[in-house]
PDB file of C-alpha atoms in Angstrom:
ATOM      1  CA  UNK M  32      43.732 -62.850-201.144  1.00 75.00           C
ATOM      2  CA  UNK M  33      41.269 -63.493-198.321  1.00 90.00           C
ATOM      3  CA  UNK M  34      41.354 -61.354-195.204  1.00 96.00           C
ATOM      4  CA  UNK M  35      42.896 -62.761-192.046  1.00 98.00           C
ATOM      5  CA  UNK M  36      40.232 -63.862-189.565  1.00 98.00           C
ATOM      6  CA  UNK M  37      39.783 -61.965-186.301  1.00 98.00           C
ATOM      7  CA  UNK M  38      36.955 -62.034-183.767  1.00 98.00           C
ATOM      8  CA  UNK M  39      34.528 -59.187-184.391  1.00 98.00           C
ATOM      9  CA  UNK M  40      34.624 -58.013-180.797  1.00 98.00           C
ATOM     10  CA  UNK M  41      36.407 -58.603-177.512  1.00 98.00           C
ATOM     11  CA  UNK M  42      35.597 -56.974-174.206  1.00 97.00           C
ATOM     12  CA  UNK M  43      37.043 -56.804-170.724  1.00 97.00           C
ATOM     13  CA  UNK M  44      36.897 -54.858-167.488  1.00 97.00           C
ATOM     14  CA  UNK M  45      39.576 -52.345-166.520  1.00 97.00           C
ATOM     15  CA  UNK M  46      42.691 -54.134-165.288  1.00 97.00           C
ATOM     16  CA  UNK M  47      41.856 -57.404-166.992  1.00 97.00           C
ATOM     17  CA  UNK M  48      43.743 -59.011-169.877  1.00 98.00           C
ATOM     18  CA  UNK M  49      42.283 -59.734-173.290  1.00 98.00           C
ATOM     19  CA  UNK M  50      43.632 -61.590-176.302  1.00 98.00           C
ATOM     20  CA  UNK M  51      42.784 -61.043-179.963  1.00 98.00           C
ATOM     21  CA  UNK M  52      43.507 -63.829-182.428  1.00 98.00           C
ATOM     22  CA  UNK M  53      44.424 -63.463-186.099  1.00 98.00           C
ATOM     23  CA  UNK M  54      44.199 -66.588-188.231  1.00 98.00           C
ATOM     24  CA  UNK M  55      45.655 -66.859-191.699  1.00 98.00           C
ATOM     25  CA  UNK M  56      47.288 -69.522-193.821  1.00 97.00           C
ATOM     26  CA  UNK M  57      50.699 -70.969-194.584  1.00 96.00           C
ATOM     27  CA  UNK M  58      51.000 -68.323-197.321  1.00 96.00           C
ATOM     28  CA  UNK M  59      50.798 -65.381-194.956  1.00 97.00           C
ATOM     29  CA  UNK M  60      50.818 -65.615-191.141  1.00 97.00           C
ATOM     30  CA  UNK M  61      52.451 -69.031-191.132  1.00 97.00           C
ATOM     31  CA  UNK M  62      55.050 -68.167-193.761  1.00 96.00           C
ATOM     32  CA  UNK M  63      57.068 -65.451-192.053  1.00 95.00           C
ATOM     33  CA  UNK M  64      57.385 -63.637-188.730  1.00 96.00           C
ATOM     34  CA  UNK M  65      56.034 -60.532-190.420  1.00 97.00           C
ATOM     35  CA  UNK M  66      52.807 -59.991-188.543  1.00 98.00           C
ATOM     36  CA  UNK M  67      51.977 -56.505-187.327  1.00 98.00           C
ATOM     37  CA  UNK M  68      49.125 -55.020-185.323  1.00 98.00           C
ATOM     38  CA  UNK M  69      47.449 -51.618-185.689  1.00 98.00           C
ATOM     39  CA  UNK M  70      45.171 -49.680-183.368  1.00 98.00           C
ATOM     40  CA  UNK M  71      42.531 -47.403-184.847  1.00 98.00           C
ATOM     41  CA  UNK M  72      40.360 -45.002-182.881  1.00 98.00           C
ATOM     42  CA  UNK M  73      37.133 -43.804-184.523  1.00 96.00           C
ATOM     43  CA  UNK M  74      37.771 -41.295-187.288  1.00 95.00           C
ATOM     44  CA  UNK M  75      41.539 -41.586-186.919  1.00 97.00           C
ATOM     45  CA  UNK M  76      44.346 -43.149-188.912  1.00 98.00           C
ATOM     46  CA  UNK M  77      45.694 -46.516-187.795  1.00 98.00           C
ATOM     47  CA  UNK M  78      48.754 -46.610-185.540  1.00 98.00           C
ATOM     48  CA  UNK M  79      51.440 -49.310-185.491  1.00 97.00           C
ATOM     49  CA  UNK M  80      51.449 -51.129-182.130  1.00 98.00           C
ATOM     50  CA  UNK M  81      53.347 -54.392-182.786  1.00 98.00           C
ATOM     51  CA  UNK M  82      55.636 -55.494-185.623  1.00 97.00           C
ATOM     52  CA  UNK M  83      57.410 -58.741-186.469  1.00 96.00           C
ATOM     53  CA  UNK M  84      54.955 -60.685-184.293  1.00 97.00           C
ATOM     54  CA  UNK M  85      56.127 -59.400-180.919  1.00 97.00           C
ATOM     55  CA  UNK M  86      58.154 -56.176-181.196  1.00 97.00           C
ATOM     56  CA  UNK M  87      56.848 -52.863-179.893  1.00 97.00           C
ATOM     57  CA  UNK M  88      57.777 -49.565-181.543  1.00 95.00           C
ATOM     58  CA  UNK M  89      59.244 -46.910-179.288  1.00 93.00           C
ATOM     59  CA  UNK M  90      56.537 -45.289-177.196  1.00 94.00           C
ATOM     60  CA  UNK M  91      54.034 -48.146-177.310  1.00 97.00           C
ATOM     61  CA  UNK M  92      52.929 -49.434-173.918  1.00 96.00           C
ATOM     62  CA  UNK M  93      54.517 -52.645-172.658  1.00 96.00           C
ATOM     63  CA  UNK M  94      51.005 -53.783-171.710  1.00 97.00           C
ATOM     64  CA  UNK M  95      50.735 -54.918-175.312  1.00 98.00           C
ATOM     65  CA  UNK M  96      52.408 -58.131-176.372  1.00 98.00           C
ATOM     66  CA  UNK M  97      52.263 -60.349-179.438  1.00 98.00           C
ATOM     67  CA  UNK M  98      52.879 -63.981-180.240  1.00 98.00           C
ATOM     68  CA  UNK M  99      52.383 -66.498-183.018  1.00 98.00           C
ATOM     69  CA  UNK M 100      51.817 -70.230-183.331  1.00 97.00           C
ATOM     70  CA  UNK M 101      51.531 -71.788-186.759  1.00 97.00           C
ATOM     71  CA  UNK M 102      49.025 -69.840-188.838  1.00 98.00           C
ATOM     72  CA  UNK M 103      47.579 -67.890-185.899  1.00 98.00           C
ATOM     73  CA  UNK M 104      48.984 -64.729-184.350  1.00 98.00           C
ATOM     74  CA  UNK M 105      47.711 -63.140-181.151  1.00 98.00           C
ATOM     75  CA  UNK M 106      47.730 -59.734-179.503  1.00 98.00           C
ATOM     76  CA  UNK M 107      47.364 -59.543-175.733  1.00 98.00           C
ATOM     77  CA  UNK M 108      46.511 -56.366-173.881  1.00 98.00           C
ATOM     78  CA  UNK M 109      47.101 -56.639-170.150  1.00 98.00           C
ATOM     79  CA  UNK M 110      45.917 -54.218-167.479  1.00 97.00           C
ATOM     80  CA  UNK M 111      43.120 -53.049-169.772  1.00 97.00           C
ATOM     81  CA  UNK M 112      42.524 -49.291-169.709  1.00 97.00           C
ATOM     82  CA  UNK M 113      39.824 -47.043-171.124  1.00 97.00           C
ATOM     83  CA  UNK M 114      42.279 -45.697-173.714  1.00 96.00           C
ATOM     84  CA  UNK M 115      42.638 -49.216-175.166  1.00 97.00           C
ATOM     85  CA  UNK M 116      39.065 -49.067-176.473  1.00 98.00           C
ATOM     86  CA  UNK M 117      39.508 -49.034-180.255  1.00 98.00           C
ATOM     87  CA  UNK M 118      39.560 -51.231-183.335  1.00 98.00           C
ATOM     88  CA  UNK M 119      42.571 -53.491-183.823  1.00 98.00           C
ATOM     89  CA  UNK M 120      43.784 -54.944-187.114  1.00 98.00           C
ATOM     90  CA  UNK M 121      46.447 -57.532-187.767  1.00 98.00           C
ATOM     91  CA  UNK M 122      48.428 -57.522-190.997  1.00 98.00           C
ATOM     92  CA  UNK M 123      50.779 -60.014-192.583  1.00 98.00           C
ATOM     93  CA  UNK M 124      53.290 -60.008-195.382  1.00 97.00           C
ATOM     94  CA  UNK M 125      52.570 -62.832-197.839  1.00 96.00           C
ATOM     95  CA  UNK M 126      54.468 -65.203-200.089  1.00 96.00           C
ATOM     96  CA  UNK M 127      53.159 -63.183-203.062  1.00 94.00           C
ATOM     97  CA  UNK M 128      55.059 -60.097-201.766  1.00 94.00           C
ATOM     98  CA  UNK M 129      51.745 -58.463-200.966  1.00 95.00           C
ATOM     99  CA  UNK M 130      50.063 -57.646-197.662  1.00 96.00           C
ATOM    100  CA  UNK M 131      46.771 -58.703-196.169  1.00 97.00           C
ATOM    101  CA  UNK M 132      44.853 -57.208-193.256  1.00 98.00           C
ATOM    102  CA  UNK M 133      42.599 -58.912-190.778  1.00 98.00           C
ATOM    103  CA  UNK M 134      38.850 -58.455-190.502  1.00 98.00           C
ATOM    104  CA  UNK M 135      39.301 -56.201-187.478  1.00 98.00           C
ATOM    105  CA  UNK M 136      38.358 -56.506-183.796  1.00 98.00           C
ATOM    106  CA  UNK M 137      36.528 -53.940-181.709  1.00 98.00           C
ATOM    107  CA  UNK M 138      37.827 -53.836-178.151  1.00 98.00           C
ATOM    108  CA  UNK M 139      35.361 -52.609-175.548  1.00 97.00           C
ATOM    109  CA  UNK M 140      36.335 -51.704-171.998  1.00 97.00           C
ATOM    110  CA  UNK M 141      33.363 -52.483-169.787  1.00 94.00           C
TER     111      UNK M 141
ATOM    112  CA  UNK U 948      59.959 -37.637-186.584  1.00 85.00           C
ATOM    113  CA  UNK U 949      58.425 -38.611-189.910  1.00 90.00           C
ATOM    114  CA  UNK U 950      55.336 -36.663-190.916  1.00 94.00           C
ATOM    115  CA  UNK U 951      52.916 -37.725-193.620  1.00 96.00           C
ATOM    116  CA  UNK U 952      50.416 -35.331-195.169  1.00 97.00           C
ATOM    117  CA  UNK U 953      47.829 -36.360-197.749  1.00 98.00           C
ATOM    118  CA  UNK U 954      45.772 -34.300-200.161  1.00 98.00           C
ATOM    119  CA  UNK U 955      42.242 -33.220-199.337  1.00 97.00           C
ATOM    120  CA  UNK U 956      38.835 -34.795-199.767  1.00 98.00           C
ATOM    121  CA  UNK U 957      37.540 -35.570-203.263  1.00 98.00           C
ATOM    122  CA  UNK U 958      34.083 -36.004-204.776  1.00 98.00           C
ATOM    123  CA  UNK U 959      33.943 -37.775-208.121  1.00 98.00           C
ATOM    124  CA  UNK U 960      31.334 -39.060-210.535  1.00 98.00           C
ATOM    125  CA  UNK U 961      31.153 -42.722-211.536  1.00 98.00           C
ATOM    126  CA  UNK U 962      33.592 -43.527-214.320  1.00 97.00           C
ATOM    127  CA  UNK U 963      35.998 -40.753-213.378  1.00 98.00           C
ATOM    128  CA  UNK U 964      39.497 -41.071-211.928  1.00 98.00           C
ATOM    129  CA  UNK U 965      40.972 -39.735-208.709  1.00 98.00           C
ATOM    130  CA  UNK U 966      44.601 -39.070-207.803  1.00 98.00           C
ATOM    131  CA  UNK U 967      45.627 -38.806-204.150  1.00 98.00           C
ATOM    132  CA  UNK U 968      48.979 -37.431-203.037  1.00 98.00           C
ATOM    133  CA  UNK U 969      51.096 -38.315-199.999  1.00 97.00           C
ATOM    134  CA  UNK U 970      53.973 -36.085-198.911  1.00 96.00           C
ATOM    135  CA  UNK U 971      56.540 -37.367-196.416  1.00 94.00           C
ATOM    136  CA  UNK U 972      59.040 -35.340-194.429  1.00 90.00           C
ATOM    137  CA  UNK U 973      61.485 -35.989-191.622  1.00 87.00           C
ATOM    138  CA  UNK U 974      63.526 -38.766-193.184  1.00 85.00           C
ATOM    139  CA  UNK U 975      65.233 -39.676-196.447  1.00 85.00           C
ATOM    140  CA  UNK U 976      62.328 -40.132-198.829  1.00 87.00           C
ATOM    141  CA  UNK U 977      64.172 -42.428-201.211  1.00 85.00           C
ATOM    142  CA  UNK U 978      64.818 -44.983-198.466  1.00 89.00           C
ATOM    143  CA  UNK U 979      61.097 -45.557-197.899  1.00 90.00           C
ATOM    144  CA  UNK U 980      58.415 -47.740-199.335  1.00 95.00           C
ATOM    145  CA  UNK U 981      54.954 -46.186-199.553  1.00 96.00           C
ATOM    146  CA  UNK U 982      51.924 -48.367-198.939  1.00 97.00           C
ATOM    147  CA  UNK U 983      48.345 -47.523-199.910  1.00 98.00           C
ATOM    148  CA  UNK U 984      45.415 -48.792-197.875  1.00 98.00           C
ATOM    149  CA  UNK U 985      41.723 -47.986-198.106  1.00 98.00           C
ATOM    150  CA  UNK U 986      38.798 -48.281-195.720  1.00 98.00           C
ATOM    151  CA  UNK U 987      35.203 -48.182-196.917  1.00 98.00           C
ATOM    152  CA  UNK U 988      32.646 -46.776-194.452  1.00 97.00           C
ATOM    153  CA  UNK U 989      32.337 -49.133-191.480  1.00 96.00           C
ATOM    154  CA  UNK U 990      34.605 -51.685-193.121  1.00 97.00           C
ATOM    155  CA  UNK U 991      38.044 -53.153-192.543  1.00 97.00           C
ATOM    156  CA  UNK U 992      41.407 -51.927-193.814  1.00 98.00           C
ATOM    157  CA  UNK U 993      42.218 -53.153-197.318  1.00 98.00           C
ATOM    158  CA  UNK U 994      45.723 -53.187-198.763  1.00 97.00           C
ATOM    159  CA  UNK U 995      45.968 -51.790-202.298  1.00 97.00           C
ATOM    160  CA  UNK U 996      49.631 -51.706-203.262  1.00 97.00           C
ATOM    161  CA  UNK U 997      53.085 -50.321-202.622  1.00 97.00           C
ATOM    162  CA  UNK U 998      55.956 -48.521-204.281  1.00 96.00           C
ATOM    163  CA  UNK U 999      59.628 -48.742-203.375  1.00 95.00           C
ATOM    164  CA  UNK U1000      60.601 -45.097-203.618  1.00 94.00           C
ATOM    165  CA  UNK U1001      64.286 -45.662-204.430  1.00 92.00           C
ATOM    166  CA  UNK U1002      63.771 -47.665-207.640  1.00 93.00           C
ATOM    167  CA  UNK U1003      60.106 -47.045-208.403  1.00 94.00           C
ATOM    168  CA  UNK U1004      59.140 -50.721-208.290  1.00 96.00           C
ATOM    169  CA  UNK U1005      55.454 -51.294-207.595  1.00 96.00           C
ATOM    170  CA  UNK U1006      53.243 -54.164-206.501  1.00 96.00           C
ATOM    171  CA  UNK U1007      49.451 -54.214-206.522  1.00 96.00           C
ATOM    172  CA  UNK U1008      46.776 -56.274-204.878  1.00 96.00           C
ATOM    173  CA  UNK U1009      45.220 -58.550-207.529  1.00 95.00           C
ATOM    174  CA  UNK U1010      41.901 -56.858-206.749  1.00 95.00           C
ATOM    175  CA  UNK U1011      43.204 -53.493-207.957  1.00 94.00           C
ATOM    176  CA  UNK U1012      45.691 -54.557-210.633  1.00 90.00           C
ATOM    177  CA  UNK U1013      45.024 -52.629-213.828  1.00 93.00           C
ATOM    178  CA  UNK U1014      42.825 -50.001-212.204  1.00 97.00           C
ATOM    179  CA  UNK U1015      45.265 -48.470-209.699  1.00 97.00           C
ATOM    180  CA  UNK U1016      48.546 -46.736-210.477  1.00 98.00           C
ATOM    181  CA  UNK U1017      51.074 -45.801-207.805  1.00 98.00           C
ATOM    182  CA  UNK U1018      53.889 -43.397-208.625  1.00 97.00           C
ATOM    183  CA  UNK U1019      56.309 -41.037-206.913  1.00 96.00           C
ATOM    184  CA  UNK U1020      58.154 -37.778-207.426  1.00 95.00           C
ATOM    185  CA  UNK U1021      61.373 -37.979-205.445  1.00 93.00           C
ATOM    186  CA  UNK U1022      62.163 -34.292-205.982  1.00 93.00           C
ATOM    187  CA  UNK U1023      58.919 -33.431-204.176  1.00 93.00           C
ATOM    188  CA  UNK U1024      59.108 -36.262-201.586  1.00 93.00           C
ATOM    189  CA  UNK U1025      55.601 -37.169-202.697  1.00 95.00           C
ATOM    190  CA  UNK U1026      53.883 -40.376-203.723  1.00 97.00           C
ATOM    191  CA  UNK U1027      50.647 -40.646-205.698  1.00 98.00           C
ATOM    192  CA  UNK U1028      47.894 -43.194-206.056  1.00 98.00           C
ATOM    193  CA  UNK U1029      45.420 -42.972-208.933  1.00 98.00           C
ATOM    194  CA  UNK U1030      42.250 -45.038-209.201  1.00 98.00           C
ATOM    195  CA  UNK U1031      40.399 -45.118-212.503  1.00 97.00           C
ATOM    196  CA  UNK U1032      36.885 -46.183-213.556  1.00 97.00           C
ATOM    197  CA  UNK U1033      35.442 -45.246-210.170  1.00 98.00           C
ATOM    198  CA  UNK U1034      32.205 -46.777-208.906  1.00 97.00           C
ATOM    199  CA  UNK U1035      30.241 -46.180-205.729  1.00 97.00           C
ATOM    200  CA  UNK U1036      32.106 -49.116-204.195  1.00 97.00           C
ATOM    201  CA  UNK U1037      35.289 -47.051-204.302  1.00 98.00           C
ATOM    202  CA  UNK U1038      33.835 -44.614-201.773  1.00 98.00           C
ATOM    203  CA  UNK U1039      36.321 -44.878-198.920  1.00 98.00           C
ATOM    204  CA  UNK U1040      39.053 -43.193-196.946  1.00 98.00           C
ATOM    205  CA  UNK U1041      42.384 -43.741-198.669  1.00 98.00           C
ATOM    206  CA  UNK U1042      45.499 -43.866-196.509  1.00 98.00           C
ATOM    207  CA  UNK U1043      49.148 -43.840-197.373  1.00 97.00           C
ATOM    208  CA  UNK U1044      51.613 -45.336-194.920  1.00 97.00           C
ATOM    209  CA  UNK U1045      55.368 -45.097-194.824  1.00 95.00           C
ATOM    210  CA  UNK U1046      57.580 -48.130-194.419  1.00 92.00           C
ATOM    211  CA  UNK U1047      60.881 -46.635-193.270  1.00 88.00           C
ATOM    212  CA  UNK U1048      62.884 -49.859-192.821  1.00 85.00           C
ATOM    213  CA  UNK U1049      64.322 -48.349-189.604  1.00 84.00           C
ATOM    214  CA  UNK U1050      63.202 -51.515-187.785  1.00 83.00           C
ATOM    215  CA  UNK U1051      63.241 -53.889-190.734  1.00 82.00           C
ATOM    216  CA  UNK U1052      60.559 -54.489-193.298  1.00 88.00           C
ATOM    217  CA  UNK U1053      56.986 -55.370-193.682  1.00 92.00           C
ATOM    218  CA  UNK U1054      55.135 -53.029-191.345  1.00 92.00           C
ATOM    219  CA  UNK U1055      53.667 -49.568-191.775  1.00 94.00           C
ATOM    220  CA  UNK U1056      55.471 -47.178-189.451  1.00 92.00           C
ATOM    221  CA  UNK U1057      53.741 -43.852-190.103  1.00 95.00           C
ATOM    222  CA  UNK U1058      50.335 -43.093-191.569  1.00 97.00           C
ATOM    223  CA  UNK U1059      48.848 -40.118-193.312  1.00 97.00           C
ATOM    224  CA  UNK U1060      45.635 -38.554-192.041  1.00 98.00           C
ATOM    225  CA  UNK U1061      43.563 -40.192-194.769  1.00 98.00           C
ATOM    226  CA  UNK U1062      41.833 -38.773-197.854  1.00 98.00           C
ATOM    227  CA  UNK U1063      38.060 -39.296-198.094  1.00 98.00           C
ATOM    228  CA  UNK U1064      36.917 -40.061-201.625  1.00 98.00           C
ATOM    229  CA  UNK U1065      33.208 -40.032-202.384  1.00 98.00           C
ATOM    230  CA  UNK U1066      31.899 -41.423-205.674  1.00 98.00           C
ATOM    231  CA  UNK U1067      28.399 -40.212-206.423  1.00 97.00           C
ATOM    232  CA  UNK U1068      26.375 -39.203-209.430  1.00 95.00           C
TER     233      UNK U1068
END
């Protein structure tokens, strides 16, 4: 199972919006609306930020939003803040009843 | 609130096995699925496998099939992940994550703190 493809890095100034893409195949991202996104700060465990493409768990900022078109999912962070600086990973359930993570994206707040 | 606590750091020699534990509290353990994910130094997250706690069914990534065993002890609300025939490429932080099904399936709601495993001669 190949990893989902994400850009290695994305940057933006405080207050701006950024979007991270996550490209898979018809066997994972394109198969179901079961894409989730995780934030990971250095040395810390990942944290669930988005599930089922566009749903936010309780307590997650509404500045984060998710979408999907075909085999590509996207995470948008609006009103970028210093605390958003972290690594972000997408994940998808697959037709083999397994999971696959993305290659990861480092978000830098300029 | 669900809490997830993993066992401590391990140092192993090549060829040995390691068993990591993952204890969950704060919800009904048998209603969860437990996922195992690893992250080599500076690398991405890598899914290893899962266990459905209620019936003990497991599924493994093809990469780890035959070398990884996931189990659980419902009386102790604890899941385990054992990796055999370790090599230096297994040096990583191993995470367990709880899938509670409170908001449906297929995402990892709560994560343990991670267990560093170092394989070195």
